[in-house]
Coordinates of C-alpha atoms in Angstrom, one line a residue:
M28 CA 148.7 117.8 121.9
Y29 CA 147.3 116.0 118.9
R30 CA 146.9 112.3 118.3
S31 CA 146.1 110.7 115.0
C32 CA 142.7 109.0 114.4
G33 CA 143.0 107.5 111.0
R34 CA 143.5 110.5 108.7
F35 CA 141.8 112.8 111.1
E36 CA 143.3 114.7 114.0
T37 CA 141.7 115.2 117.3
A38 CA 143.1 116.9 120.4
E39 CA 143.8 115.4 123.8
P40 CA 141.6 117.1 126.5
V41 CA 142.9 120.4 127.7
S42 CA 140.4 120.6 130.5
A43 CA 137.0 119.1 131.4
A44 CA 135.3 122.3 130.3
A45 CA 137.0 122.3 126.9
N46 CA 137.3 118.7 125.6
P47 CA 137.5 118.8 121.8
P48 CA 135.0 116.4 120.1
Q49 CA 136.2 112.8 120.0
L50 CA 136.1 111.0 116.7
K51 CA 135.9 107.4 117.7
G52 CA 133.2 104.8 118.0
S53 CA 131.6 101.8 116.3
G54 CA 128.9 103.6 114.3
R55 CA 129.4 105.5 111.1
M56 CA 127.9 108.8 109.8
K57 CA 127.9 111.2 106.9
G58 CA 130.2 114.2 106.7
I59 CA 132.3 116.4 104.4
V60 CA 136.0 116.5 104.7
C61 CA 138.5 119.0 103.3
E62 CA 141.2 116.5 102.4
E63 CA 143.7 119.0 101.0
V64 CA 143.8 122.4 99.4
G65 CA 141.1 122.6 96.8
R66 CA 139.5 119.2 97.6
L67 CA 136.4 118.4 99.5
R68 CA 135.1 114.8 99.9
L69 CA 131.6 113.6 100.9
T70 CA 131.8 110.4 103.0
S71 CA 129.4 108.1 104.8
D72 CA 132.2 106.5 106.9
L73 CA 133.0 109.0 109.6
P74 CA 133.1 107.4 113.1
E75 CA 130.3 108.5 115.5
P76 CA 131.3 110.8 118.3
V77 CA 131.5 109.5 121.8
R78 CA 130.2 111.7 124.6
G79 CA 132.8 112.6 127.2
P80 CA 132.4 114.1 130.6
G81 CA 130.6 117.5 130.4
E82 CA 129.7 117.0 126.8
A83 CA 126.5 116.5 124.8
I84 CA 125.9 114.8 121.4
V85 CA 124.2 117.2 119.0
R86 CA 122.5 116.2 115.8
I87 CA 123.7 118.9 113.3
R88 CA 120.9 120.5 111.3
R89 CA 122.6 123.5 109.8
T90 CA 126.2 124.4 108.9
G91 CA 127.0 127.9 107.7
I92 CA 129.8 128.4 105.2
C93 CA 132.2 130.9 106.4
G94 CA 135.2 132.8 105.1
T95 CA 137.4 130.6 107.2
D96 CA 136.1 127.5 105.4
I97 CA 136.8 129.2 102.0
H98 CA 140.3 130.2 103.2
A99 CA 141.0 126.7 104.3
F100 CA 139.8 125.3 101.0
R101 CA 142.0 127.7 99.1
G102 CA 145.0 127.1 101.4
N103 CA 145.4 130.5 103.0
Q104 CA 143.9 129.9 106.5
P105 CA 146.4 130.4 109.3
F106 CA 146.8 127.7 112.0
F107 CA 145.2 125.1 109.7
T108 CA 146.1 121.5 108.9
Y109 CA 144.6 118.9 106.6
P110 CA 142.6 116.8 106.4
R111 CA 139.9 118.6 108.4
I112 CA 136.1 118.5 108.8
L113 CA 135.1 122.1 108.4
G114 CA 132.2 124.0 109.9
H115 CA 131.9 126.2 113.0
E116 CA 128.6 128.0 112.3
L117 CA 126.3 125.4 113.7
S118 CA 122.9 124.6 114.9
G119 CA 121.1 121.4 115.8
T120 CA 119.2 119.4 118.4
I121 CA 120.6 117.7 121.5
E122 CA 120.5 113.9 121.2
E123 CA 122.4 112.9 124.4
I124 CA 123.3 114.9 127.5
G125 CA 123.8 114.3 131.2
D126 CA 122.7 116.4 134.1
N127 CA 123.8 120.0 133.7
E128 CA 123.4 123.3 135.4
A129 CA 121.9 124.9 132.2
G130 CA 118.9 122.6 132.3
L131 CA 119.4 121.4 128.8
V132 CA 117.6 118.2 127.7
P133 CA 117.5 116.0 124.7
G134 CA 115.5 117.6 121.9
D135 CA 116.5 121.1 122.8
P136 CA 117.5 123.3 119.8
V137 CA 120.9 124.8 120.2
G138 CA 123.5 127.0 118.6
M139 CA 127.1 126.5 119.5
I140 CA 130.1 128.6 120.7
P141 CA 132.8 126.9 118.6
Y142 CA 135.8 128.4 120.5
L143 CA 137.1 125.7 122.9
H144 CA 139.2 127.3 125.5
C145 CA 141.5 125.9 128.2
G146 CA 140.1 127.8 131.2
S147 CA 143.5 128.3 132.8
C148 CA 145.7 130.6 130.6
V149 CA 146.2 134.3 131.2
A150 CA 143.4 135.2 128.7
C151 CA 140.9 132.8 130.3
R152 CA 141.7 133.9 133.8
N153 CA 141.0 137.5 132.7
G154 CA 137.6 136.7 131.1
K155 CA 138.8 136.6 127.5
P156 CA 138.4 132.9 126.4
N157 CA 137.8 134.1 122.9
C158 CA 141.6 134.7 122.6
C159 CA 142.7 131.7 124.8
V160 CA 146.4 130.9 124.5
N161 CA 145.4 127.3 123.8
L162 CA 142.3 128.0 121.7
Q163 CA 141.0 125.3 119.5
V164 CA 138.2 126.3 117.1
L165 CA 135.8 123.7 115.7
G166 CA 136.5 123.3 112.0
V167 CA 139.9 125.0 112.2
H168 CA 142.2 123.4 114.9
V169 CA 139.9 120.4 115.5
D170 CA 137.3 118.8 113.4
G171 CA 134.1 120.8 113.0
G172 CA 130.4 120.3 112.4
M173 CA 130.1 119.5 108.7
R174 CA 128.8 116.1 109.7
E175 CA 125.7 114.5 111.1
R176 CA 126.6 114.5 114.8
I177 CA 129.2 116.1 117.0
A178 CA 130.3 116.0 120.7
V179 CA 130.4 119.5 122.2
P180 CA 131.0 120.7 125.8
V181 CA 127.7 121.6 127.4
S182 CA 129.3 124.9 128.4
H183 CA 129.5 125.8 124.7
L184 CA 125.9 125.2 123.8
V185 CA 123.4 128.1 123.4
L186 CA 119.8 127.3 124.0
A187 CA 117.9 128.5 120.9
R188 CA 114.3 128.0 121.9
G189 CA 112.2 130.5 119.9
L190 CA 114.7 130.7 117.1
T191 CA 114.7 128.9 113.8
L192 CA 117.6 126.5 112.9
D193 CA 118.8 129.1 110.4
Q194 CA 118.9 131.8 113.1
A195 CA 120.7 129.5 115.6
A196 CA 123.4 128.7 113.0
M197 CA 123.8 132.4 112.3
L198 CA 124.5 133.3 115.9
E199 CA 128.2 132.8 115.6
P200 CA 129.0 134.9 112.5
L201 CA 126.9 137.7 113.7
A202 CA 128.3 137.5 117.2
I203 CA 131.7 138.3 115.7
G204 CA 130.3 141.6 114.5
A205 CA 128.7 142.3 117.9
H206 CA 131.9 141.6 119.7
A207 CA 133.9 143.9 117.4
V208 CA 131.4 146.8 118.1
R209 CA 131.4 146.2 121.8
R210 CA 135.2 146.0 121.9
S211 CA 135.4 149.4 120.1
E212 CA 133.3 151.1 122.7
L213 CA 131.4 152.9 119.9
K214 CA 129.1 155.6 121.3
P215 CA 125.6 156.6 120.1
G216 CA 125.9 159.5 117.6
E217 CA 129.5 158.6 116.5
T218 CA 130.3 157.7 112.9
A219 CA 131.5 154.2 112.1
L220 CA 133.1 153.2 108.8
V221 CA 132.8 149.5 108.0
I222 CA 135.2 148.4 105.2
G223 CA 134.1 145.1 103.6
A224 CA 130.4 144.2 103.0
G225 CA 130.8 140.5 103.5
P226 CA 128.9 138.6 106.2
I227 CA 131.2 139.7 109.0
G228 CA 131.1 143.4 107.9
L229 CA 127.4 143.3 107.6
G230 CA 127.2 142.0 111.2
V231 CA 129.4 144.9 112.3
M232 CA 127.1 147.4 110.5
A233 CA 124.0 145.9 112.1
F234 CA 125.3 146.1 115.6
A235 CA 126.9 149.6 115.1
K236 CA 123.4 150.7 114.1
R237 CA 122.0 149.0 117.1
R238 CA 124.3 151.2 119.2
G239 CA 122.9 154.3 117.6
A240 CA 125.9 155.1 115.4
T241 CA 125.9 156.6 111.9
V242 CA 127.2 153.9 109.6
I243 CA 129.2 154.3 106.4
A244 CA 129.6 151.1 104.4
M245 CA 132.6 150.8 102.1
D246 CA 133.1 148.1 99.4
I247 CA 134.2 147.7 95.8
N248 CA 130.9 145.8 95.0
R249 CA 128.0 148.1 94.3
E250 CA 125.4 145.3 94.8
R251 CA 126.9 144.5 98.2
L252 CA 126.7 148.2 99.1
A253 CA 123.0 148.2 98.2
F254 CA 122.5 145.2 100.4
C255 CA 124.2 147.1 103.3
R256 CA 121.7 149.9 103.0
N257 CA 118.8 147.6 102.8
W258 CA 119.7 144.9 105.3
A259 CA 122.0 146.6 107.8
R260 CA 120.4 150.0 107.5
A261 CA 123.7 151.7 106.6
D262 CA 123.3 155.4 106.4
H263 CA 125.9 156.1 103.7
E264 CA 128.0 154.3 101.1
A265 CA 131.6 154.9 100.0
S266 CA 133.7 153.3 97.4
A267 CA 137.0 151.7 98.3
G268 CA 140.0 153.0 96.5
E269 CA 141.5 156.4 95.5
Q270 CA 138.3 158.3 96.2
A271 CA 137.8 156.9 99.7
K272 CA 139.4 159.8 101.7
R273 CA 137.6 162.5 99.7
Q274 CA 134.2 160.8 100.1
L275 CA 134.7 160.2 103.8
A276 CA 135.7 163.9 104.3
E277 CA 132.5 165.0 102.6
L278 CA 130.3 162.6 104.6
T279 CA 131.8 163.6 107.9
G280 CA 132.4 167.3 107.4
G281 CA 136.1 166.7 107.4
D282 CA 136.2 164.9 110.7
F283 CA 136.5 161.3 109.4
P284 CA 134.9 158.4 111.2
A285 CA 135.4 158.0 115.0
V286 CA 135.8 154.2 114.5
V287 CA 136.9 152.3 111.5
F288 CA 136.3 148.6 111.2
D289 CA 138.1 146.6 108.6
A290 CA 136.4 143.3 107.9
T291 CA 138.1 142.6 104.5
G292 CA 140.9 140.3 105.5
N293 CA 142.8 142.0 102.8
A294 CA 146.3 143.3 103.6
Q295 CA 146.2 146.3 101.2
S296 CA 142.8 147.4 102.6
M297 CA 144.0 147.0 106.2
A298 CA 147.2 149.0 105.5
A299 CA 145.2 151.8 103.8
S300 CA 142.6 152.0 106.7
F301 CA 145.1 153.8 109.0
E302 CA 144.5 157.0 107.0
L303 CA 140.7 156.8 107.2
A304 CA 140.0 157.3 110.9
A305 CA 139.5 160.5 112.8
H306 CA 142.3 162.1 114.9
G307 CA 141.9 160.5 118.3
G308 CA 139.9 157.7 116.7
K309 CA 140.0 153.9 116.7
L310 CA 140.8 151.3 114.0
V311 CA 139.5 147.8 114.6
F312 CA 140.8 144.8 112.6
V313 CA 137.9 142.3 112.4
G314 CA 139.2 140.4 109.4
L315 CA 142.3 138.2 109.5
V316 CA 144.9 137.9 106.8
K317 CA 147.8 135.5 106.5
A318 CA 150.3 138.3 105.9
D319 CA 152.2 141.2 107.5
I320 CA 150.5 144.6 107.7
A321 CA 152.7 147.7 107.2
F322 CA 151.6 151.3 107.9
H323 CA 153.1 154.8 107.7
D324 CA 154.0 155.6 111.3
P325 CA 153.6 159.5 111.1
E326 CA 150.0 159.0 110.0
F327 CA 149.4 156.7 112.9
H328 CA 151.1 159.0 115.5
K329 CA 149.6 162.3 114.3
R330 CA 146.1 160.8 114.8
E331 CA 147.0 159.2 118.2
L332 CA 145.2 156.3 116.7
T333 CA 144.1 153.3 118.8
L334 CA 144.6 150.0 117.0
L335 CA 142.5 147.0 118.1
A336 CA 142.2 143.4 117.0
S337 CA 138.9 141.7 117.5
R338 CA 138.9 137.9 117.6
N339 CA 135.9 135.6 117.8
A340 CA 133.2 136.4 120.4
L341 CA 132.0 135.9 124.0
R342 CA 128.8 134.4 125.3
E343 CA 127.4 137.9 126.0
D344 CA 127.9 138.6 122.2
F345 CA 125.8 135.5 121.4
D346 CA 123.2 136.7 123.9
E347 CA 123.1 140.1 122.2
V348 CA 122.6 138.6 118.7
M349 CA 119.7 136.5 120.1
A350 CA 118.1 139.6 121.6
A351 CA 118.6 141.4 118.3
M352 CA 117.0 138.6 116.3
R353 CA 114.0 138.3 118.7
C354 CA 113.2 142.0 118.5
G355 CA 113.7 142.2 114.7
D356 CA 116.9 144.3 114.6
V357 CA 118.6 141.4 112.7
D358 CA 117.0 139.5 109.9
A359 CA 118.7 136.1 109.5
D360 CA 116.2 135.0 106.8
R361 CA 117.6 137.6 104.3
Y362 CA 121.2 137.1 105.6
V363 CA 121.1 133.5 104.3
T364 CA 121.1 133.8 100.5
H365 CA 122.1 130.3 99.3
R366 CA 121.4 126.8 100.4
A367 CA 122.2 123.2 99.7
A368 CA 121.6 119.8 101.2
A369 CA 124.7 118.0 102.4
D370 CA 124.6 115.6 99.4
E371 CA 124.6 118.6 97.0
M372 CA 127.0 120.9 98.8
I373 CA 130.3 119.9 97.1
G374 CA 128.7 120.4 93.7
R375 CA 127.5 123.9 94.7
F376 CA 130.6 125.0 96.5
G377 CA 132.5 126.0 93.4
E378 CA 129.7 128.3 92.3
W379 CA 129.5 129.9 95.7
L380 CA 133.1 131.0 95.4
K381 CA 132.4 133.0 92.3
P382 CA 131.8 136.8 92.9
E383 CA 129.0 136.8 90.4
S384 CA 127.0 134.3 92.6
N385 CA 126.5 137.2 95.1
V386 CA 126.6 134.9 98.1
I387 CA 126.2 136.6 101.4
K388 CA 125.8 133.5 103.5
A389 CA 125.4 129.9 102.3
V390 CA 124.0 127.2 104.6
V391 CA 124.2 123.4 104.4
S392 CA 121.2 121.4 105.7
W393 CA 121.7 118.0 107.3

């Protein structure tokens, strides 16, 4: 499926609706490449993208730094090969586009749905392109948006008129939380426990509150928990670890949460989460870990627990995030805590990895 283009890999088209960006052309542009584990390189010699059928050329303006980028840098991201241009939390402006049903024109601000699906597999046929059998995610399976321009299928652009460039770039990480909540079928008045107060967990909390749930935030970092209460309007806090079950029993009158979302990407936390849900409740794994997860079967069975995975997001989740931003339910300005220009990013990246930096979301400006 892949062909080599210098030291970069691009994918042959899967379908007209899901052509991965092409990295060929006579021009050159700036970008940041993850050459190997632990090594980023700033270059001004990337080939310009060429617009294929059904695609647009987008001038990148913002690239969010995601846990996936960090996992790739550290060498523990599943389904990943090097070298790779990272970046799938993207916003920009359209530079080139043909006639299209969406009515998009050059100059339009856009966010992007970075999950390139085939359109023909069993998941796509059943309306679940987020878990397409042949899925190619920008910045993971194919080169992403940590560069000046990119070719993207028009079908994967989200018109962002009325949003800031920061807001448009934050549509994707927040849509993951919105998707997890929608997939859980969380009901108003139910109690939701969200384990992990990183950017994905925060999005889960925000959209659980938007559904009318009582939200308990759980993390080992007290400053993160304070941010959960302030930004995501979490109702309660709980500490991860030995006291977790006792605290949850007290907060829920012994019932335990109807839905538990684990957004840690930590195998130990995910294994322990089976004992934190109510009998007849649900457990949703939002985070991804490159490991096996083991659990005690009697605990699973006695609860008649429903276990769900939540992967990526659908366009309707992006639409919900936009609606939440526009009505003030989600504040992207405070969600973005750290910034750097593209020329400064590599020098800042090491600091962003340190827990004491208190990064919620870092954004690169182009």
